[in-house]
mmCIF file of C-alpha atoms and ligand atoms in Angstrom:
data_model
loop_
_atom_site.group_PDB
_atom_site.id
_atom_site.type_symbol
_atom_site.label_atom_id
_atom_site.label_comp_id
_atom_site.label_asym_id
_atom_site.label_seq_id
_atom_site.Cartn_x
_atom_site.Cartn_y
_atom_site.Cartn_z
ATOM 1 C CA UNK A 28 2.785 0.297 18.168
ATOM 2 C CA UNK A 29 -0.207 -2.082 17.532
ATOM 3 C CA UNK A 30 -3.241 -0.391 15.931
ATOM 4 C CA UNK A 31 -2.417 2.826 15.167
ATOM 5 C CA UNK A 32 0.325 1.942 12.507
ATOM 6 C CA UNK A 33 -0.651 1.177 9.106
ATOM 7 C CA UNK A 34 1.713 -0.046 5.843
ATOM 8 C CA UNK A 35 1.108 1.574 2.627
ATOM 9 C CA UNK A 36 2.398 1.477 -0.737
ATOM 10 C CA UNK A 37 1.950 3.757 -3.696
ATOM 11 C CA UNK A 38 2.269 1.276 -6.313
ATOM 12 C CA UNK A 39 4.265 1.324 -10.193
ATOM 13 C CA UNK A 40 1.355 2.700 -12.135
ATOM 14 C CA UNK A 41 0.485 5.749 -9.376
ATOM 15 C CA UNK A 42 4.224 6.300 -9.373
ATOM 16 C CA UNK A 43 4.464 6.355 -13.088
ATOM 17 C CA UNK A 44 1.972 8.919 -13.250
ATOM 18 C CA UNK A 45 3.678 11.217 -11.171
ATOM 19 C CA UNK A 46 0.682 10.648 -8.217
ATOM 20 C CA UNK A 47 3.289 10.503 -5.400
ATOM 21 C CA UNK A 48 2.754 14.175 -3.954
ATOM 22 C CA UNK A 49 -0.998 13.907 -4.635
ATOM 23 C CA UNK A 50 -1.553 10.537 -2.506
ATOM 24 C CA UNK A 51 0.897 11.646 0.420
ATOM 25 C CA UNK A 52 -1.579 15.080 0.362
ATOM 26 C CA UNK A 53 -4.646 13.299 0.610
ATOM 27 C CA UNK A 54 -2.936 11.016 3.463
ATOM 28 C CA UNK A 55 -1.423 14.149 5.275
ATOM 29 C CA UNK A 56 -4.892 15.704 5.396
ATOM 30 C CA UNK A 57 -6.613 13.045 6.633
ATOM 31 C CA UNK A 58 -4.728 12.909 9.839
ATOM 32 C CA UNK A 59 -1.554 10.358 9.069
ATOM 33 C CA UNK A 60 2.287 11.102 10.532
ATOM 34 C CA UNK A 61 4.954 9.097 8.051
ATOM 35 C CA UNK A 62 7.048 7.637 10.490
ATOM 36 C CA UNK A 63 8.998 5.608 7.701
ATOM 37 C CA UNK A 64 9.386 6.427 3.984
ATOM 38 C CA UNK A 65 11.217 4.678 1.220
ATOM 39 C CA UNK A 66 11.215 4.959 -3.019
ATOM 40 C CA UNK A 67 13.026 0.953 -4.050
ATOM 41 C CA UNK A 68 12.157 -1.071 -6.695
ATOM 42 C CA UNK A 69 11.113 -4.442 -5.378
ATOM 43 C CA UNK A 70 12.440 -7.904 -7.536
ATOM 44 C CA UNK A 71 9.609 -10.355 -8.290
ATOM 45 C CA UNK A 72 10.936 -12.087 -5.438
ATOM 46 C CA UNK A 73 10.437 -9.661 -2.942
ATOM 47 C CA UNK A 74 6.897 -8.486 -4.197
ATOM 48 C CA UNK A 75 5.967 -12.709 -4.138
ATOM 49 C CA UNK A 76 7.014 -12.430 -0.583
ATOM 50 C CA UNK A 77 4.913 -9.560 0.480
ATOM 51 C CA UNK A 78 1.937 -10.841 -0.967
ATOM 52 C CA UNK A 79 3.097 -14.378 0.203
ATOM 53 C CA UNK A 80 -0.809 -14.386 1.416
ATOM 54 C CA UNK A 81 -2.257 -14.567 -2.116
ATOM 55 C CA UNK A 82 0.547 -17.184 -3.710
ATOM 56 C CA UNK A 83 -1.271 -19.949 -5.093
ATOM 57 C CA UNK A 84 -4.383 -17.271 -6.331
ATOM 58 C CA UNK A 85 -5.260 -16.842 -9.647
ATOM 59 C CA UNK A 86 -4.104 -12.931 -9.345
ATOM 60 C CA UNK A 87 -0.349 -13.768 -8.006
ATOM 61 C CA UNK A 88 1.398 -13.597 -10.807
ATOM 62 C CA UNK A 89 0.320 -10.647 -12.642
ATOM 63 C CA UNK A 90 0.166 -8.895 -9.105
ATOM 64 C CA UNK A 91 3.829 -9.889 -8.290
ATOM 65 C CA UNK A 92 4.626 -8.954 -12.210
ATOM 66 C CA UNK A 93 2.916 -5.919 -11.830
ATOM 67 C CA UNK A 94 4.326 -4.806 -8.682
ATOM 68 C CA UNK A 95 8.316 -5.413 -9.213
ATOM 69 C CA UNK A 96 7.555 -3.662 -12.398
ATOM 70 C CA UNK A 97 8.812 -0.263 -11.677
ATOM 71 C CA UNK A 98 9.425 1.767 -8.029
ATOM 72 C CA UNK A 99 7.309 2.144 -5.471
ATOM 73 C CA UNK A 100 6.822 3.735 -2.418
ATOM 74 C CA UNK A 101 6.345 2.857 1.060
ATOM 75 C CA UNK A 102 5.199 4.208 4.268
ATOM 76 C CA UNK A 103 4.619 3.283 7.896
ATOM 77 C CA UNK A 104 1.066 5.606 8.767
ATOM 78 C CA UNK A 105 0.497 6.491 12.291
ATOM 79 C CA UNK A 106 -2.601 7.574 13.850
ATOM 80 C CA UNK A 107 -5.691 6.132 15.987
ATOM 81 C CA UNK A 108 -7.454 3.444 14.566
ATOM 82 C CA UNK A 109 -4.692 3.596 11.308
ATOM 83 C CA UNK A 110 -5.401 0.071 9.660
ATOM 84 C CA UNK A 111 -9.089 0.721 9.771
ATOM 85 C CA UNK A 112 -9.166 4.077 8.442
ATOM 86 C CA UNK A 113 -6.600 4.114 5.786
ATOM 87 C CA UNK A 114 -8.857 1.177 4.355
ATOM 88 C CA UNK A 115 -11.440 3.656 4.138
ATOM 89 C CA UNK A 116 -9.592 6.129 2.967
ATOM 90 C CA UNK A 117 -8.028 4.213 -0.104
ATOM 91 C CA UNK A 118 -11.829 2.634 -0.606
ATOM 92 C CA UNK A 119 -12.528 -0.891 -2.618
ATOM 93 C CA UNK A 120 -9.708 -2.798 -4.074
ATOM 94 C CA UNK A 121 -12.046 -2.367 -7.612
ATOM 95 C CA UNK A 122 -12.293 1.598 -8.421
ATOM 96 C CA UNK A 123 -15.626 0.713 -9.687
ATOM 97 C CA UNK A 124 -16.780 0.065 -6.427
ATOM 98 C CA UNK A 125 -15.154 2.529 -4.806
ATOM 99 C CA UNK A 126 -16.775 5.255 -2.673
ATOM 100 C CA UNK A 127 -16.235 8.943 -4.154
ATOM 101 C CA UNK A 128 -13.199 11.253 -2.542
ATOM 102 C CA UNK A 129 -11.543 8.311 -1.580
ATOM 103 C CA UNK A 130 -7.498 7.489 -3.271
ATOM 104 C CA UNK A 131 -8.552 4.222 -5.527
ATOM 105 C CA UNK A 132 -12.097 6.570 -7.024
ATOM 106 C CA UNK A 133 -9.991 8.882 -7.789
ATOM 107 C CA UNK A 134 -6.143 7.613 -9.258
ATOM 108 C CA UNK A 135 -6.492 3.678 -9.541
ATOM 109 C CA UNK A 136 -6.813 2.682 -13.327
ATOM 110 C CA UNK A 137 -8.365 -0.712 -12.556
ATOM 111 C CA UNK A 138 -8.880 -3.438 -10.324
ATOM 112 C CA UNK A 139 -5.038 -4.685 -10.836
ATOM 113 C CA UNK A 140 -3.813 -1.143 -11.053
ATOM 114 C CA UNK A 141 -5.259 0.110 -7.812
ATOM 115 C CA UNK A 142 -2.536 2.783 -6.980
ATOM 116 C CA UNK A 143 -2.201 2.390 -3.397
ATOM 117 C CA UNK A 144 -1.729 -0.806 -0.855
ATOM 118 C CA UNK A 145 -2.898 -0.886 2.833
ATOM 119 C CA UNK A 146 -2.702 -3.658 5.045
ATOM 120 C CA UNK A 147 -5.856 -5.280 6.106
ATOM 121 C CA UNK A 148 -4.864 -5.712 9.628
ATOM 122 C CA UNK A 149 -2.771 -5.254 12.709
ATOM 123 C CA UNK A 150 -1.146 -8.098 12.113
ATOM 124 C CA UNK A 151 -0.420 -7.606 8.706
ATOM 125 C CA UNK A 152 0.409 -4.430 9.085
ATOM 126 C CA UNK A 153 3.241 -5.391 11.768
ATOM 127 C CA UNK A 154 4.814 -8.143 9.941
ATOM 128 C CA UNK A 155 4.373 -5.343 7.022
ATOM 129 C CA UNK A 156 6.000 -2.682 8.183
ATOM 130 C CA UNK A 157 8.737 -4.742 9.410
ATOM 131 C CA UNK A 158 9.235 -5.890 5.765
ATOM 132 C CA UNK A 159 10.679 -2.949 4.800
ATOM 133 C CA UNK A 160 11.884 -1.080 7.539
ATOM 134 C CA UNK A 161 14.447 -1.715 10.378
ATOM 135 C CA UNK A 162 14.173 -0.075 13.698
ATOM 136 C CA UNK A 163 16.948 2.750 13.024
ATOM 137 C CA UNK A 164 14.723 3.876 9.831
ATOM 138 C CA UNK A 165 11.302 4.868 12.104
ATOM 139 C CA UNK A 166 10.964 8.579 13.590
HETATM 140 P P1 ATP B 3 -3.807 -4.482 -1.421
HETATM 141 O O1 ATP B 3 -3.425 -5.715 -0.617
HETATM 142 O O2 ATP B 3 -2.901 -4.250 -2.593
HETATM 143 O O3 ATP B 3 -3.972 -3.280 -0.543
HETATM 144 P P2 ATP B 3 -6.549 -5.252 -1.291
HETATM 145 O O4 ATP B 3 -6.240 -5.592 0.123
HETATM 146 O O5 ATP B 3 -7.647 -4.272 -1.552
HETATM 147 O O6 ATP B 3 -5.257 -4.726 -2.039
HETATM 148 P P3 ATP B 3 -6.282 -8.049 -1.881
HETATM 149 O O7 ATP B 3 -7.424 -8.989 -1.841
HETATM 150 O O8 ATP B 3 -5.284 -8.058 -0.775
HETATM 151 O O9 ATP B 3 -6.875 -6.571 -2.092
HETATM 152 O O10 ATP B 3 -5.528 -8.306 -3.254
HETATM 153 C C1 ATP B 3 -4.217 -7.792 -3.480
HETATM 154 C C2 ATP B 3 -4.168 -7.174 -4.858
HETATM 155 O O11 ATP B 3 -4.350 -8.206 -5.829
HETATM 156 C C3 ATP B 3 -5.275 -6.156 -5.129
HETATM 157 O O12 ATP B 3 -4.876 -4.853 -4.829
HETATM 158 C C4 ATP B 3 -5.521 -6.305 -6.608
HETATM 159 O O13 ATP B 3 -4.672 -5.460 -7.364
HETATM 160 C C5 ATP B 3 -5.154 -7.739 -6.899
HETATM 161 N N1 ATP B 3 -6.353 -8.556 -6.989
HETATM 162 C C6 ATP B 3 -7.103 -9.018 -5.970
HETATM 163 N N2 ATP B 3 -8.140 -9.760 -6.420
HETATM 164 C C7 ATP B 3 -8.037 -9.755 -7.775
HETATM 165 C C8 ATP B 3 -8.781 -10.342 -8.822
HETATM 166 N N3 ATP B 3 -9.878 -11.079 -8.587
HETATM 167 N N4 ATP B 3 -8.349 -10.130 -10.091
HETATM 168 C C9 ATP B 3 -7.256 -9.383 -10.349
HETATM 169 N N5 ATP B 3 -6.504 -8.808 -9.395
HETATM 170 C C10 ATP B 3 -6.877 -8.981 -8.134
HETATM 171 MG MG1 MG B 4 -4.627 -6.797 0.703
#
């Protein structure tokens, strides 16, 4: 369902720090249905291929490092306009810059340790949400 399905991803650190239940709150009130949900720990391989986008960036290895380095969680978000408005709801990739009340202002540790991943568009999000989940594991 093109643009109103979102991918996100509570990363290690937010995980680590027991944030899980505090991120799915904040999305739950601001108007998201989980239609998929999975807790894995990806290999270095697998995070290098989901942010196959960024090889060859100065950031890819300690992103791809930093993401294989302990579980995460992922979720297919469904509402109008998802992509859009979970951006806005997890705010800038650097807390710093991040608007107040939103998810990176208020868990992310730093620009690297941002807690939470959404896709940046419908197309992303597609070929996202299709990393990690098959058809028989979307209600
Ligand atoms: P995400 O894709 O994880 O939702 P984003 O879309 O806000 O984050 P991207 O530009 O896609 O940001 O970068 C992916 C991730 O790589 C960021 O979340 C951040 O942790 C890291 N990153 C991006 N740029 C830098 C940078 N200049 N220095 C260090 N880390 C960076
Ligand atoms: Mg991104």
């Amino acid at each position: 369902m093109t643009g109103r399905q979102t991918l996100t991803m509570i990363k290690p650190n937010a995980v680590k720090r027991n944030l899980i239940g505090a991120i799915l709150h904040k999305i739950s009130e601001a108007g998201y249905v989980i239609k998929a949900m999975k807790y894995m720990h990806l290999s270095k391989a697998q995070a290098g291929e989901f942010y196959e986008i960024h090889r060859g960036k100065s950031f890819y290895e300690d992103l791809t490092t930093f993401m294989s380095s302990g579980p995460i969680v992922a979720v297919i978000l469904e509402k109008d306009n998802a992509v859009n408005d979970y951006r806005k709801l997890i705010g800038a990739t650097d807390p710093k810059d991040a608007e107040e009340g939103t998810i990176r202002k208020l868990y992310a540790e730093s620009k690297s340790h941002n807690a939470v991943h959404g896709s940046d568009s419908d197309e992303n999000a597609k070929i996202e949400c299709d990393f990690f989940f098959s058809k028989v594991e979307r209600f």
